[in-house]
mmCIF file of C-alpha atoms in Angstrom:
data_model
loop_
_atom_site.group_PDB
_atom_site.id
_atom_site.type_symbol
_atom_site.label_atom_id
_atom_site.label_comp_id
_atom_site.label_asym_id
_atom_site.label_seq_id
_atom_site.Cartn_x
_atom_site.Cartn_y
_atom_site.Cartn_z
ATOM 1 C CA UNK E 1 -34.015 51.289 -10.628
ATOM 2 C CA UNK E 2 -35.251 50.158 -14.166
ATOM 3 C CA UNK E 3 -32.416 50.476 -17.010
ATOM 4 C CA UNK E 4 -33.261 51.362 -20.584
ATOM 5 C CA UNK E 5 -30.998 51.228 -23.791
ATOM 6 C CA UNK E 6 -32.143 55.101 -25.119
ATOM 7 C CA UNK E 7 -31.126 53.715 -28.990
ATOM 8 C CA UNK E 8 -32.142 57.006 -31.152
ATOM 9 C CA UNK E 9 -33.495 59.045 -28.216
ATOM 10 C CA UNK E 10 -31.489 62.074 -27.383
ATOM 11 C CA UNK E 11 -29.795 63.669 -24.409
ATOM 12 C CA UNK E 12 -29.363 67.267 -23.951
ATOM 13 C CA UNK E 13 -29.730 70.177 -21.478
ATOM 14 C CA UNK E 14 -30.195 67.688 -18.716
ATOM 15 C CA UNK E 15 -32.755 65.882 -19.837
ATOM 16 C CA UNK E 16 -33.645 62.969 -22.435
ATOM 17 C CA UNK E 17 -37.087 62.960 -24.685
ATOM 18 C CA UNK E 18 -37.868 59.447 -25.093
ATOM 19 C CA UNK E 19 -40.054 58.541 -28.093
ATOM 20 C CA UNK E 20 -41.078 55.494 -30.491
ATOM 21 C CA UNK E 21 -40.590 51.617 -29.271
ATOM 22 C CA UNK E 22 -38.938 52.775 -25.902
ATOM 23 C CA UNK E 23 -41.461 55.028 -24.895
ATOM 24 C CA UNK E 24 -44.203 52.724 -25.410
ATOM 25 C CA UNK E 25 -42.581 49.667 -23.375
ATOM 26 C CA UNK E 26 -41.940 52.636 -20.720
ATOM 27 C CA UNK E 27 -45.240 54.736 -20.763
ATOM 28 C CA UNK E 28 -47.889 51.657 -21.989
ATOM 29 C CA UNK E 29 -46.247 48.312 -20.596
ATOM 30 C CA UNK E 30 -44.319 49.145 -17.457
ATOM 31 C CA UNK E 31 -46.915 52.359 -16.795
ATOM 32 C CA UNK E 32 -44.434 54.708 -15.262
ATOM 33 C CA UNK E 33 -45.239 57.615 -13.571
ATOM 34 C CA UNK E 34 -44.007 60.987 -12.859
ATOM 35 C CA UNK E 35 -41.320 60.156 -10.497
ATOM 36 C CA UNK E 36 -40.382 57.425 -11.674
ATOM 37 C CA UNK E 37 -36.672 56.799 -10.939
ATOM 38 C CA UNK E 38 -34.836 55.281 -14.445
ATOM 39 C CA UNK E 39 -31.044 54.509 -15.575
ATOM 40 C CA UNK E 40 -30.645 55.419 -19.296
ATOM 41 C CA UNK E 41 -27.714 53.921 -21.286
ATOM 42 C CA UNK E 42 -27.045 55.819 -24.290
ATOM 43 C CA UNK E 43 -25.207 54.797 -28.051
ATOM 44 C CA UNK E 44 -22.051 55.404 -26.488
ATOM 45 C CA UNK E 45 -22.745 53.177 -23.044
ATOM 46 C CA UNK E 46 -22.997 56.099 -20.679
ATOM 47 C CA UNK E 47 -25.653 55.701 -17.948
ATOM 48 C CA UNK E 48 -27.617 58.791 -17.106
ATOM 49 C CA UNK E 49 -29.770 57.848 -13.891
ATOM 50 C CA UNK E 50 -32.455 60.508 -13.605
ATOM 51 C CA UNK E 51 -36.807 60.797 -12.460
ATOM 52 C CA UNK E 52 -39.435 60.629 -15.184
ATOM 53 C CA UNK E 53 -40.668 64.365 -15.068
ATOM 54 C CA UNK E 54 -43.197 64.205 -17.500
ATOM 55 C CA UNK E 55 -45.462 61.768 -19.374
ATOM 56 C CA UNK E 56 -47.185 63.148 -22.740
ATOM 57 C CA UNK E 57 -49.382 61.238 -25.228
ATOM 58 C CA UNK E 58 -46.450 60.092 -27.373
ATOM 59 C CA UNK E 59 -42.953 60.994 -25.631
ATOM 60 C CA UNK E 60 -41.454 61.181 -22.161
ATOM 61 C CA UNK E 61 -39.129 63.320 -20.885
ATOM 62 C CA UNK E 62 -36.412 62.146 -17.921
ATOM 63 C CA UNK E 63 -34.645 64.930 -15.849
ATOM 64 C CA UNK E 64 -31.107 63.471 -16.016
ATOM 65 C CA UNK E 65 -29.671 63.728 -12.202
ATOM 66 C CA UNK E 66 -26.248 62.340 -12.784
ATOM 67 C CA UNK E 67 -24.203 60.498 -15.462
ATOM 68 C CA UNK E 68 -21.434 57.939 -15.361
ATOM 69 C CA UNK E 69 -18.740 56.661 -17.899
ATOM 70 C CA UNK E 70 -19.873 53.068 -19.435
ATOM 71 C CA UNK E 71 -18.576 50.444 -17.427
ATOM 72 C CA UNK E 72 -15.883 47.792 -18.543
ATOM 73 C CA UNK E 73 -18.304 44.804 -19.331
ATOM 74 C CA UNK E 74 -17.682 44.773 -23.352
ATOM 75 C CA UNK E 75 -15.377 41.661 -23.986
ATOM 76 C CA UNK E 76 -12.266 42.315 -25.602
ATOM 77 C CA UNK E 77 -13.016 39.287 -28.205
ATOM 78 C CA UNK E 78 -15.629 39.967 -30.632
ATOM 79 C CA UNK E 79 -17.665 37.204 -31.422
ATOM 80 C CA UNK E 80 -19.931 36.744 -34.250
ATOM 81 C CA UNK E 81 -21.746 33.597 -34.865
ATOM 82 C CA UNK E 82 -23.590 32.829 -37.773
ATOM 83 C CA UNK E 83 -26.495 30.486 -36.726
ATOM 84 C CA UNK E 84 -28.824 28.361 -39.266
ATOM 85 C CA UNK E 85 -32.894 29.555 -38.658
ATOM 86 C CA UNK E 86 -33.885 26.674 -36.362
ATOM 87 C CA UNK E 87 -37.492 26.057 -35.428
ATOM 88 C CA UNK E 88 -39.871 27.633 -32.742
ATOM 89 C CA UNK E 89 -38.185 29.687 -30.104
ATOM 90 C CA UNK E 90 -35.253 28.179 -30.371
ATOM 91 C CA UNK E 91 -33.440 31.237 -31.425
ATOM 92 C CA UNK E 92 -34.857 33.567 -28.915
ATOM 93 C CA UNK E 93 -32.882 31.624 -26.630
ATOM 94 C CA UNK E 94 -29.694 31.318 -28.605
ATOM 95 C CA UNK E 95 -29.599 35.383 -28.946
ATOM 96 C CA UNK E 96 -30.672 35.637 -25.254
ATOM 97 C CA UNK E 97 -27.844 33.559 -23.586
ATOM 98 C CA UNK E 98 -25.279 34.589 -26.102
ATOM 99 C CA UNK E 99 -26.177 38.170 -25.355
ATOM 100 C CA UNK E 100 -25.165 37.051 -21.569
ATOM 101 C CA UNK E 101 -21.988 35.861 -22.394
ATOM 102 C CA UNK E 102 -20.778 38.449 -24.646
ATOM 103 C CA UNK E 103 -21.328 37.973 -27.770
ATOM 104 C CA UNK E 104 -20.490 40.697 -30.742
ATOM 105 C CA UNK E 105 -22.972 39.694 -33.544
ATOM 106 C CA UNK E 106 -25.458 37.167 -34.639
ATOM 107 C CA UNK E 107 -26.220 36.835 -38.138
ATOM 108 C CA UNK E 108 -29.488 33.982 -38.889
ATOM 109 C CA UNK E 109 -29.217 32.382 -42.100
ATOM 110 C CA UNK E 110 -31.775 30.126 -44.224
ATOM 111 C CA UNK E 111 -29.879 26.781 -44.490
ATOM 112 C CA UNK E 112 -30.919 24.180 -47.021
ATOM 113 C CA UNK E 113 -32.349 22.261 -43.774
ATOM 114 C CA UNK E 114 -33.945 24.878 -42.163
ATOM 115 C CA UNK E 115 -37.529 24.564 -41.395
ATOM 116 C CA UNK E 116 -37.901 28.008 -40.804
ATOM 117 C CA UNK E 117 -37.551 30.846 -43.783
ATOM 118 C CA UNK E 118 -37.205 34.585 -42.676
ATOM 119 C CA UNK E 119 -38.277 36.556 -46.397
ATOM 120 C CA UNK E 120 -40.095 39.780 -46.948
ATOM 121 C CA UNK E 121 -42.715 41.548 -45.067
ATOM 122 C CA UNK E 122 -41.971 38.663 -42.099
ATOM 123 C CA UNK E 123 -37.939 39.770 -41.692
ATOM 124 C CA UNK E 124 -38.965 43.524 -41.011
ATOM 125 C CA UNK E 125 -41.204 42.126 -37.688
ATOM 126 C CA UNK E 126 -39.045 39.510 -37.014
ATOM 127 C CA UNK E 127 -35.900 41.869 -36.653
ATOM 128 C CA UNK E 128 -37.241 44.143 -33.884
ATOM 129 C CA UNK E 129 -38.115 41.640 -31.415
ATOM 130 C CA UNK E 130 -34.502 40.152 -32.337
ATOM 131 C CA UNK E 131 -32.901 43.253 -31.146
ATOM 132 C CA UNK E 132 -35.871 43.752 -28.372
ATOM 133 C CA UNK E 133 -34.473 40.528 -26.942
ATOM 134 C CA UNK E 134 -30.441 41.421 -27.173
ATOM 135 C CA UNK E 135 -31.413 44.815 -25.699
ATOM 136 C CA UNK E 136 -33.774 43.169 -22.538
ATOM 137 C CA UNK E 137 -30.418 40.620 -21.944
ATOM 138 C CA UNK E 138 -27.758 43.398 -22.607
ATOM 139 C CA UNK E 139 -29.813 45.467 -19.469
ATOM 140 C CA UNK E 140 -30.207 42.704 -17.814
ATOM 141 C CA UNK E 141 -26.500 41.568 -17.662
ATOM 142 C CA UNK E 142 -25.114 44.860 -17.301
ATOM 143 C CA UNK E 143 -23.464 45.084 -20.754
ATOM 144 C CA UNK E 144 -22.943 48.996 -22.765
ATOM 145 C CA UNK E 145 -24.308 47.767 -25.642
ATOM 146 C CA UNK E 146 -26.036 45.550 -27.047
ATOM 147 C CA UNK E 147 -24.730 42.501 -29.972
ATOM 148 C CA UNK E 148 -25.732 43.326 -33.682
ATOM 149 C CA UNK E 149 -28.403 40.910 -34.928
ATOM 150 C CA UNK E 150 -29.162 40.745 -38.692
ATOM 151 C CA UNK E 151 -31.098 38.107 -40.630
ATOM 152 C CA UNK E 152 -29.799 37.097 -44.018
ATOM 153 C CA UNK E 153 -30.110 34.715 -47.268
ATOM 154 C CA UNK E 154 -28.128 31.673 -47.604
ATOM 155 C CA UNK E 155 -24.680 30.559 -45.780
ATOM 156 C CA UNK E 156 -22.452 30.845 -49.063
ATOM 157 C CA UNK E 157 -23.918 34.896 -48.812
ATOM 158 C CA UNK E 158 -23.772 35.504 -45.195
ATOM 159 C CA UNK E 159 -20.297 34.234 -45.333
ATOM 160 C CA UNK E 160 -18.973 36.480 -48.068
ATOM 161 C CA UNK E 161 -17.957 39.342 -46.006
ATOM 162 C CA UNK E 162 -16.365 37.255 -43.247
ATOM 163 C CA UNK E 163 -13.384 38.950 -42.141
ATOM 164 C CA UNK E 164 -12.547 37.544 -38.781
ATOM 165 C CA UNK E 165 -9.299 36.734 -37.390
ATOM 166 C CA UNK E 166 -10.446 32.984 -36.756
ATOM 167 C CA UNK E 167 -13.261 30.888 -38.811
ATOM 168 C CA UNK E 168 -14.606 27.603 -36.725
ATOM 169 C CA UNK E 169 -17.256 25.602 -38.721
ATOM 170 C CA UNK E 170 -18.761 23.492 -36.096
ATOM 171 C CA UNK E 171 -19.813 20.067 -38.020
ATOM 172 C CA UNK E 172 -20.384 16.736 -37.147
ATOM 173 C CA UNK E 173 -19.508 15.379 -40.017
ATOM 174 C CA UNK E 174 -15.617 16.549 -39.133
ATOM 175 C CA UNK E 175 -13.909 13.131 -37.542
ATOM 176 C CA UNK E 176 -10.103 14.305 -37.349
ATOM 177 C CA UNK E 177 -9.671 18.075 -35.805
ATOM 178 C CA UNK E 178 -11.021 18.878 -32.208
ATOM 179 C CA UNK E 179 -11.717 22.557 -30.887
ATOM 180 C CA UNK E 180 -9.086 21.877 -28.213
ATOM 181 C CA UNK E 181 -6.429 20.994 -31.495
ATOM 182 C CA UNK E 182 -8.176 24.569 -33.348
ATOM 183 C CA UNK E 183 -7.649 26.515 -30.259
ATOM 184 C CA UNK E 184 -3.717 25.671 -29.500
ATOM 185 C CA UNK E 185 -3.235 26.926 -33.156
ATOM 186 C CA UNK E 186 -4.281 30.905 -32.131
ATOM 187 C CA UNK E 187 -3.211 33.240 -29.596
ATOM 188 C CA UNK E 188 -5.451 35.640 -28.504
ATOM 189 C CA UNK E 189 -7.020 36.569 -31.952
ATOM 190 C CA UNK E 190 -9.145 39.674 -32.014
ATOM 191 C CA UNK E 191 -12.288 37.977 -34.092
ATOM 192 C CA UNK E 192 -13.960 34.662 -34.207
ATOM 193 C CA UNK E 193 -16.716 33.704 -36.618
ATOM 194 C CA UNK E 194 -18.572 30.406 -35.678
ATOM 195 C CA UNK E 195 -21.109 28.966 -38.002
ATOM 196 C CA UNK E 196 -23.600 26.276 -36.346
ATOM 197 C CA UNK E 197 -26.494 24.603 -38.418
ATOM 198 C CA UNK E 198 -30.372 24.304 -37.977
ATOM 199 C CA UNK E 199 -31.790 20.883 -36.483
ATOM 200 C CA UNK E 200 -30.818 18.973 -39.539
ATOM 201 C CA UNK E 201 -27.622 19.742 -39.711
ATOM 202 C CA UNK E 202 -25.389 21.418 -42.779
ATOM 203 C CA UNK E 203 -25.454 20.271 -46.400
ATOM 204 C CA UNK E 204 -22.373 19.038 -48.307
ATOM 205 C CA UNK E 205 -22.812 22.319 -50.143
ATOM 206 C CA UNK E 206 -22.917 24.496 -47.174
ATOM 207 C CA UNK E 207 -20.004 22.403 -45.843
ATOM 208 C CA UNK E 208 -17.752 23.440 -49.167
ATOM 209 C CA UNK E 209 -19.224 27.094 -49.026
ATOM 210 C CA UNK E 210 -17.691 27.723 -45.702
ATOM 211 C CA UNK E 211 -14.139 25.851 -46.550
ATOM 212 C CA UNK E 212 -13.875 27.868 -49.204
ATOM 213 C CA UNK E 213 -14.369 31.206 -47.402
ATOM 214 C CA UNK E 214 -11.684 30.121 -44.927
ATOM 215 C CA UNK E 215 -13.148 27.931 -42.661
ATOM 216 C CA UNK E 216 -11.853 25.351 -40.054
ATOM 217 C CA UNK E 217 -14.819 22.483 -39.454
ATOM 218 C CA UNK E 218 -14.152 21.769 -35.629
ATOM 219 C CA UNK E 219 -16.004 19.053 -33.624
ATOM 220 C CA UNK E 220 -17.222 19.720 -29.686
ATOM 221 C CA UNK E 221 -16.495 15.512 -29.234
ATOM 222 C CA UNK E 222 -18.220 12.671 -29.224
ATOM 223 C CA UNK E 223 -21.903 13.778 -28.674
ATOM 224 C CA UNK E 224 -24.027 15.868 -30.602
ATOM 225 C CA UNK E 225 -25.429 19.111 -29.100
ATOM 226 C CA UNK E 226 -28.933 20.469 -30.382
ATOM 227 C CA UNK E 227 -28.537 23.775 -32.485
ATOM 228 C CA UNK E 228 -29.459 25.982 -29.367
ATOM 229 C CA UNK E 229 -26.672 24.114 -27.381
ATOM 230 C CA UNK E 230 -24.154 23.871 -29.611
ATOM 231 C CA UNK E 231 -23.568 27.750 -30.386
ATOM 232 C CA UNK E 232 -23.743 28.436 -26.456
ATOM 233 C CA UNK E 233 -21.090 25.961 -25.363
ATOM 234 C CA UNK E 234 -18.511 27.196 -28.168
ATOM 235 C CA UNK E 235 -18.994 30.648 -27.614
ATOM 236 C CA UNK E 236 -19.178 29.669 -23.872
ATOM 237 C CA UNK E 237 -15.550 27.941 -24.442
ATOM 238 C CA UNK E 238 -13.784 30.845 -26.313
ATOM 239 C CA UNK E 239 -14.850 33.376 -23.915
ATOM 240 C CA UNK E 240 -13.073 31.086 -21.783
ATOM 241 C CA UNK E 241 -10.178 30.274 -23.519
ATOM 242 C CA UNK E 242 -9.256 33.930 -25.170
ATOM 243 C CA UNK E 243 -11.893 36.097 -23.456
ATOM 244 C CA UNK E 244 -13.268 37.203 -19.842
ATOM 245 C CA UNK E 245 -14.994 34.577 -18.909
ATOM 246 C CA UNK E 246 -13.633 32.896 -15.611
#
């Protein structure tokens, strides 16, 4: 049985009119017919299993059978983790995995190093296959929802607003504290913000934005992880450490 995120798309009476985005993917891509037997997750992570009962020229309906409570797959530890633009697909992969392992929010930002710059008509487009790709892993993986993705200006402005319980600036350029020394500070925080530079790594001006906005610069060890490693493994790690993972 195929599982959709509804988004916008309403359920009442027993049944749910699906419309825009979601009912092309459903009615163009996947062709589905009358029949059809779907699982719809709505905004609040219910899952209404029901048949396709009718196809039209711009909506669907689906005759909701039964419905079930969301399930307990949302992590306890929100996560957000601010990620320099890197290059090519690498971020389709970052939001992908991260979306796996539970991540709250990713917010992209244009670093002084980053090849890649996300402005005007190009951050509208760019934005909805973002969240296309956190919705496809969220239904894949099981999860209620789906992690917040937003694209924004520099790090000193993406950081203003950052209210979380714990700050890690992962740098290379940091030779004396170790996550392992970070993570014996905590216990069991309820936030975690990680920022992780592009391919070139952070200037000494993004460095000073982020201490200044409360941030710890952490180091992973001795090697140096690409930008679409280095994000997984620390989120990967606090999961671990303060969240659901293993």
């Amino acid at each position: 049985m195929r599982s959709f995120f509804l988004g916008d798309n309403p359920v009442s009476d027993g049944a749910a009119t699906v419309t825009g985005e979601l009912y092309r993917h459903m009615a163009r891509v996947l062709r589905l017919k009358e029949g059809a037997e779907v699982e719809l997750v709505d905004a609040d992570g219910r899952r209404h299993s029901g048949v396709v009962a009718e196809v039209g020229a711009k909506s669907l309906t689906v005759r909701i059978e039964a419905t079930s409570a969301a399930p307990e797959r949302e992590p306890g530890l929100r996560i957000t983790l601010y990620q320099g633009l890197p290059k090519g697909d690498k971020l389709d992969l970052i939001l992908q995995k991260c979306t796996e392992l539970g991540i709250t929010e990713v917010v992209t930002f244009d670093a002084a190093r980053s090849i890649v710059k996300l402005r005007g008509e190009k951050t509208a487009g760019k934005l909805a296959r973002f969240e296309k790709i956190v919705q496809e892993a969220a239904r894949q993986c099981g999860r209620s929802s789906a992690p917040r993705v937003a694209i924004g200006g520099s790090l000193k402005e993406v950081l203003r607003d950052a209210g979380q319980t714990v700050k890690l600036l992962l740098w290379e350029g940091e030779e004396k504290t170790t996550l392992r020394e970070c993570l014996e500070r905590y216990q069991g925080p309820e936030s975690v913000a990680v920022v992780v530079g592009p391919e070139g790594g952070l200037s000494a001006e993004e460095v000073a934005a982020a201490l200044a906005c409360g941030f710890t610069p952490v180091t992973l060890g001795k090697r140096i992880l690409r930008t679409e490693t280095a994000g997984l493994a620390l989120v990967s790690i606090l999961q671990f450490h303060w969240g659901d993972l293993g």
